Amino acid sequence: GAGVSQSPSNKVTEKGKDVELRCDPISGHTALYWYRQRLGQGLEFLIYFQGNSAPDKSGLPSDRFSAERTGESVSTLTIQRTQQEDSAVYLCASSLRVSGIYNEQFFGPGTRLTVL
Amino acid sequence: GESVGLHLPTLSVQEGDNSIINCAYSNSASDYFIWYKQESGKGPQFIIDIRSNMDKRQGQRVTVLLNKTVKHLSLQIAATQPGDSAVYFCAEPSISGGYNKLIFGAGTRLAVHP
């Protein structure tokens, strides 16, 4: 079975432009997560989707960041008016969902975003 | 607040030696910890986990030790191999986040020399 896939693998954009990053979770995984990883640092949680529930957006750093998910499939992370500090690797993960316990998250390879 | 951090940013070892990577956490209520391995250009990969009701857990060539008294955990890799070269992260699910988000430490880069 395929793992989590993300596209593009690399994205170079100019400051002020909008970008869209895509994540395809593992089939059957109802939970989907986005994280940001700045160079030489750990992962920072951005947003979490679970089924049809309202997403947990508590990690989004500003209103320039938004994400959508269609049902239990593909998700897109959109960054509007990109800034240089948005340069990072954006990682997506998916998991099964059993409430009250930790469900192992499986990570994609990430999208490396460079804002010039 | 919850935070997970690491003592050493880099660790260089000789092939065949044992490696020890350390991690500290701040929330005494934390009850579950995970070690991830991240190779260059890839996402983090689960290595081993441990629950707070355990002091030690062993996997294949890896052992995690948990000291709840000082809020410290370590990852031990036996007979380190070149393929172990990667960045290692400790992480814990956020209790306040309903176990839905992971809190990661900053990471330790392990460099294995022949």
CSV table of C-alpha atoms in Angstrom, one decimal:
chain,number,residue,atom,x,y,z
A,1,GLY,CA,0.0,0.0,0.0
A,2,ALA,CA,1.1,3.5,-0.7
A,3,GLY,CA,2.1,5.8,2.0
A,4,VAL,CA,1.3,9.5,2.4
A,5,SER,CA,2.3,11.5,-0.6
A,6,GLN,CA,2.8,15.2,-1.0
A,7,SER,CA,3.2,17.5,-4.0
A,8,PRO,CA,5.1,19.3,-5.1
A,9,SER,CA,8.3,18.0,-3.5
A,10,ASN,CA,9.9,21.4,-3.9
A,11,LYS,CA,8.4,24.8,-4.4
A,12,VAL,CA,10.2,28.1,-5.0
A,13,THR,CA,8.1,31.2,-5.0
A,14,GLU,CA,8.4,35.0,-4.8
A,15,LYS,CA,7.5,36.9,-1.7
A,16,GLY,CA,3.9,38.0,-1.9
A,17,LYS,CA,2.7,35.1,-4.0
A,18,ASP,CA,0.2,32.5,-2.9
A,19,VAL,CA,1.1,28.8,-2.8
A,20,GLU,CA,-0.9,25.6,-2.5
A,21,LEU,CA,0.6,22.4,-1.1
A,22,ARG,CA,-1.2,19.0,-1.5
A,23,CYS,CA,-1.3,15.9,0.7
A,24,ASP,CA,-2.8,12.5,-0.2
A,25,PRO,CA,-3.2,10.5,3.0
A,26,ILE,CA,-3.1,6.8,3.4
A,27,SER,CA,-6.4,5.3,2.2
A,28,GLY,CA,-8.7,4.6,5.1
A,29,HIS,CA,-7.0,7.1,7.4
A,30,THR,CA,-9.6,9.4,8.8
A,31,ALA,CA,-7.2,11.8,10.5
A,32,LEU,CA,-4.8,14.2,8.7
A,33,TYR,CA,-2.3,16.6,10.1
A,34,TRP,CA,-0.1,19.3,8.8
A,35,TYR,CA,3.2,20.3,10.4
A,36,ARG,CA,5.9,22.8,9.6
A,37,GLN,CA,9.6,22.2,10.0
A,38,ARG,CA,12.0,25.1,9.8
A,39,LEU,CA,15.6,24.3,9.0
A,40,GLY,CA,17.4,22.5,11.8
A,41,GLN,CA,14.3,22.4,14.0
A,42,GLY,CA,11.6,20.1,15.1
A,43,LEU,CA,8.1,19.9,13.7
A,44,GLU,CA,5.5,22.4,14.6
A,45,PHE,CA,1.9,21.4,14.5
A,46,LEU,CA,-0.3,23.5,12.2
A,47,ILE,CA,-3.7,21.9,11.8
A,48,TYR,CA,-5.6,18.6,12.3
A,49,PHE,CA,-8.6,17.2,10.4
A,50,GLN,CA,-10.8,14.3,11.7
A,51,GLY,CA,-13.6,13.2,9.5
A,52,ASN,CA,-16.4,15.7,9.2
A,53,SER,CA,-15.5,17.4,12.5
A,54,ALA,CA,-14.4,21.0,12.6
A,55,PRO,CA,-10.6,21.1,12.1
A,56,ASP,CA,-8.2,22.0,15.0
A,57,LYS,CA,-6.6,25.1,13.6
A,58,SER,CA,-4.8,26.1,16.8
A,59,GLY,CA,-1.3,25.8,15.2
A,60,LEU,CA,-1.8,28.0,12.2
A,61,PRO,CA,0.6,30.9,12.7
A,62,SER,CA,-1.4,33.6,10.9
A,63,ASP,CA,-4.5,34.2,8.9
A,64,ARG,CA,-2.4,33.8,5.7
A,65,PHE,CA,-2.4,30.1,6.4
A,66,SER,CA,-5.5,28.0,5.7
A,67,ALA,CA,-6.2,24.3,4.9
A,68,GLU,CA,-9.0,22.3,3.5
A,69,ARG,CA,-9.8,18.7,3.3
A,70,THR,CA,-12.4,17.0,1.1
A,71,GLY,CA,-14.1,14.3,3.1
A,72,GLU,CA,-11.4,11.8,4.2
A,73,SER,CA,-9.2,12.3,1.2
A,74,VAL,CA,-6.9,15.0,-0.2
A,75,SER,CA,-5.9,18.1,1.7
A,76,THR,CA,-4.5,21.3,0.5
A,77,LEU,CA,-2.5,23.8,2.6
A,78,THR,CA,-2.7,27.3,1.3
A,79,ILE,CA,-0.3,30.1,2.2
A,80,GLN,CA,-1.3,33.6,1.0
A,81,ARG,CA,1.0,36.5,0.4
A,82,THR,CA,4.1,34.4,1.3
A,83,GLN,CA,6.8,35.8,3.4
A,84,GLN,CA,10.5,34.7,3.6
A,85,GLU,CA,9.9,33.4,7.1
A,86,ASP,CA,7.4,30.9,5.6
A,87,SER,CA,10.3,29.0,4.0
A,88,ALA,CA,10.3,25.6,5.6
A,89,VAL,CA,9.4,22.0,4.9
A,90,TYR,CA,5.7,21.4,5.2
A,91,LEU,CA,4.9,17.8,6.3
A,92,CYS,CA,1.6,16.0,6.2
A,93,ALA,CA,0.7,13.0,8.2
A,94,SER,CA,-2.3,10.7,8.5
A,95,SER,CA,-3.6,8.2,11.0
A,96,LEU,CA,-6.5,6.0,11.9
A,97,ARG,CA,-8.6,7.6,14.6
A,98,VAL,CA,-9.5,6.0,17.9
A,99,SER,CA,-10.5,8.6,20.5
A,100,GLY,CA,-8.7,8.8,23.8
A,101,ILE,CA,-5.5,7.3,22.7
A,102,TYR,CA,-2.6,8.2,20.5
A,103,ASN,CA,-2.9,6.9,16.9
A,104,GLU,CA,0.4,6.5,15.1
A,105,GLN,CA,0.9,9.2,12.6
A,106,PHE,CA,2.5,8.3,9.2
A,107,PHE,CA,4.4,11.1,7.6
A,108,GLY,CA,4.8,12.0,4.0
A,109,PRO,CA,8.1,13.2,2.5
A,110,GLY,CA,7.2,16.9,2.8
A,111,THR,CA,7.2,19.9,0.5
A,112,ARG,CA,10.2,22.1,0.7
A,113,LEU,CA,9.0,25.7,0.3
A,114,THR,CA,11.5,28.5,-0.5
A,115,VAL,CA,10.3,32.0,-0.5
A,116,LEU,CA,12.6,34.4,-2.3
B,1,GLY,CA,3.0,24.7,28.9
B,2,GLU,CA,4.1,21.4,27.3
B,3,SER,CA,7.5,21.3,25.7
B,4,VAL,CA,10.0,18.7,24.7
B,5,GLY,CA,13.6,19.5,24.2
B,6,LEU,CA,17.0,17.9,23.7
B,7,HIS,CA,20.4,18.3,25.3
B,8,LEU,CA,22.6,17.7,22.3
B,9,PRO,CA,22.2,19.1,18.8
B,10,THR,CA,24.7,16.7,17.2
B,11,LEU,CA,26.3,13.4,18.0
B,12,SER,CA,29.2,11.8,16.2
B,13,VAL,CA,30.0,8.1,16.7
B,14,GLN,CA,32.1,5.4,15.2
B,15,GLU,CA,30.4,2.6,13.4
B,16,GLY,CA,29.8,-0.2,15.9
B,17,ASP,CA,29.7,2.0,18.9
B,18,ASN,CA,26.6,2.5,21.0
B,19,SER,CA,24.8,5.8,20.7
B,20,ILE,CA,22.7,7.6,23.3
B,21,ILE,CA,20.4,10.4,22.5
B,22,ASN,CA,18.8,12.4,25.3
B,23,CYS,CA,15.6,14.3,25.6
B,24,ALA,CA,13.9,16.3,28.4
B,25,TYR,CA,10.2,17.1,28.8
B,26,SER,CA,8.5,19.6,31.0
B,27,ASN,CA,5.0,18.2,31.6
B,28,SER,CA,4.9,15.8,34.5
B,29,ALA,CA,1.5,14.6,33.3
B,30,SER,CA,2.9,13.4,30.0
B,31,ASP,CA,2.1,9.7,29.7
B,32,TYR,CA,3.4,8.6,26.3
B,33,PHE,CA,6.6,9.3,24.3
B,34,ILE,CA,7.8,8.5,20.9
B,35,TRP,CA,11.1,8.5,19.1
B,36,TYR,CA,11.2,9.3,15.4
B,37,LYS,CA,14.1,9.0,12.9
B,38,GLN,CA,14.2,11.4,10.0
B,39,GLU,CA,16.5,10.8,7.1
B,40,SER,CA,17.5,13.5,4.7
B,41,GLY,CA,14.6,14.4,2.4
B,42,LYS,CA,12.1,12.2,4.2
B,43,GLY,CA,9.4,12.5,6.8
B,44,PRO,CA,9.9,11.3,10.3
B,45,GLN,CA,9.6,7.5,10.8
B,46,PHE,CA,8.4,5.9,14.0
B,47,ILE,CA,11.2,4.0,15.9
B,48,ILE,CA,9.9,3.1,19.3
B,49,ASP,CA,7.5,4.4,21.9
B,50,ILE,CA,7.1,4.1,25.7
B,51,ARG,CA,4.3,4.7,28.1
B,52,SER,CA,4.8,6.4,31.4
B,53,ASN,CA,4.0,3.2,33.4
B,54,MET,CA,7.3,1.8,32.0
B,55,ASP,CA,10.9,2.6,32.7
B,56,LYS,CA,12.4,0.8,29.7
B,57,ARG,CA,11.4,-0.6,26.4
B,58,GLN,CA,13.5,-2.5,23.9
B,59,GLY,CA,13.2,-2.9,20.2
B,60,GLN,CA,15.6,-4.2,17.6
B,61,ARG,CA,19.0,-2.6,18.5
B,62,VAL,CA,17.1,0.3,20.2
B,63,THR,CA,16.2,0.9,23.8
B,64,VAL,CA,14.3,3.7,25.3
B,65,LEU,CA,14.7,4.6,28.9
B,66,LEU,CA,12.3,6.9,30.8
B,67,ASN,CA,13.1,8.6,34.1
B,68,LYS,CA,9.9,10.3,35.3
B,69,THR,CA,11.6,11.7,38.4
B,70,VAL,CA,13.8,14.0,36.3
B,71,LYS,CA,11.5,14.1,33.3
B,72,HIS,CA,14.1,12.6,31.0
B,73,LEU,CA,14.2,10.0,28.3
B,74,SER,CA,16.9,8.6,26.2
B,75,LEU,CA,17.2,6.5,23.0
B,76,GLN,CA,20.0,4.0,22.9
B,77,ILE,CA,21.1,2.5,19.6
B,78,ALA,CA,23.4,-0.5,19.9
B,79,ALA,CA,26.1,-1.2,17.4
B,80,THR,CA,25.4,1.9,15.4
B,81,GLN,CA,25.5,1.5,11.7
B,82,PRO,CA,26.0,4.0,8.8
B,83,GLY,CA,22.3,3.6,8.1
B,84,ASP,CA,21.5,5.0,11.5
B,85,SER,CA,22.7,8.4,10.4
B,86,ALA,CA,19.7,10.7,10.6
B,87,VAL,CA,18.1,13.3,12.9
B,88,TYR,CA,16.3,11.8,15.9
B,89,PHE,CA,13.4,13.5,17.5
B,90,CYS,CA,11.6,12.7,20.7
B,91,ALA,CA,7.9,13.7,20.7
B,92,GLU,CA,4.8,13.4,22.8
B,93,PRO,CA,1.1,13.7,21.9
B,94,SER,CA,-0.4,16.8,23.4
B,95,ILE,CA,-2.7,15.9,26.2
B,96,SER,CA,-4.5,19.2,26.0
B,97,GLY,CA,-4.9,18.6,22.3
B,98,GLY,CA,-6.7,15.3,22.8
B,99,TYR,CA,-3.6,13.3,21.7
B,100,ASN,CA,-4.2,14.7,18.2
B,101,LYS,CA,-1.1,16.8,17.8
B,102,LEU,CA,2.5,15.8,18.4
B,103,ILE,CA,4.9,18.1,20.2
B,104,PHE,CA,8.5,17.6,18.9
B,105,GLY,CA,11.8,18.4,20.4
B,106,ALA,CA,14.4,20.2,18.3
B,107,GLY,CA,16.2,17.0,17.2
B,108,THR,CA,19.7,15.5,17.4
B,109,ARG,CA,21.7,14.8,14.4
B,110,LEU,CA,23.5,11.4,14.6
B,111,ALA,CA,26.5,11.1,12.3
B,112,VAL,CA,28.1,7.6,12.1
B,113,HIS,CA,31.7,7.4,10.9
B,114,PRO,CA,33.3,4.3,9.4
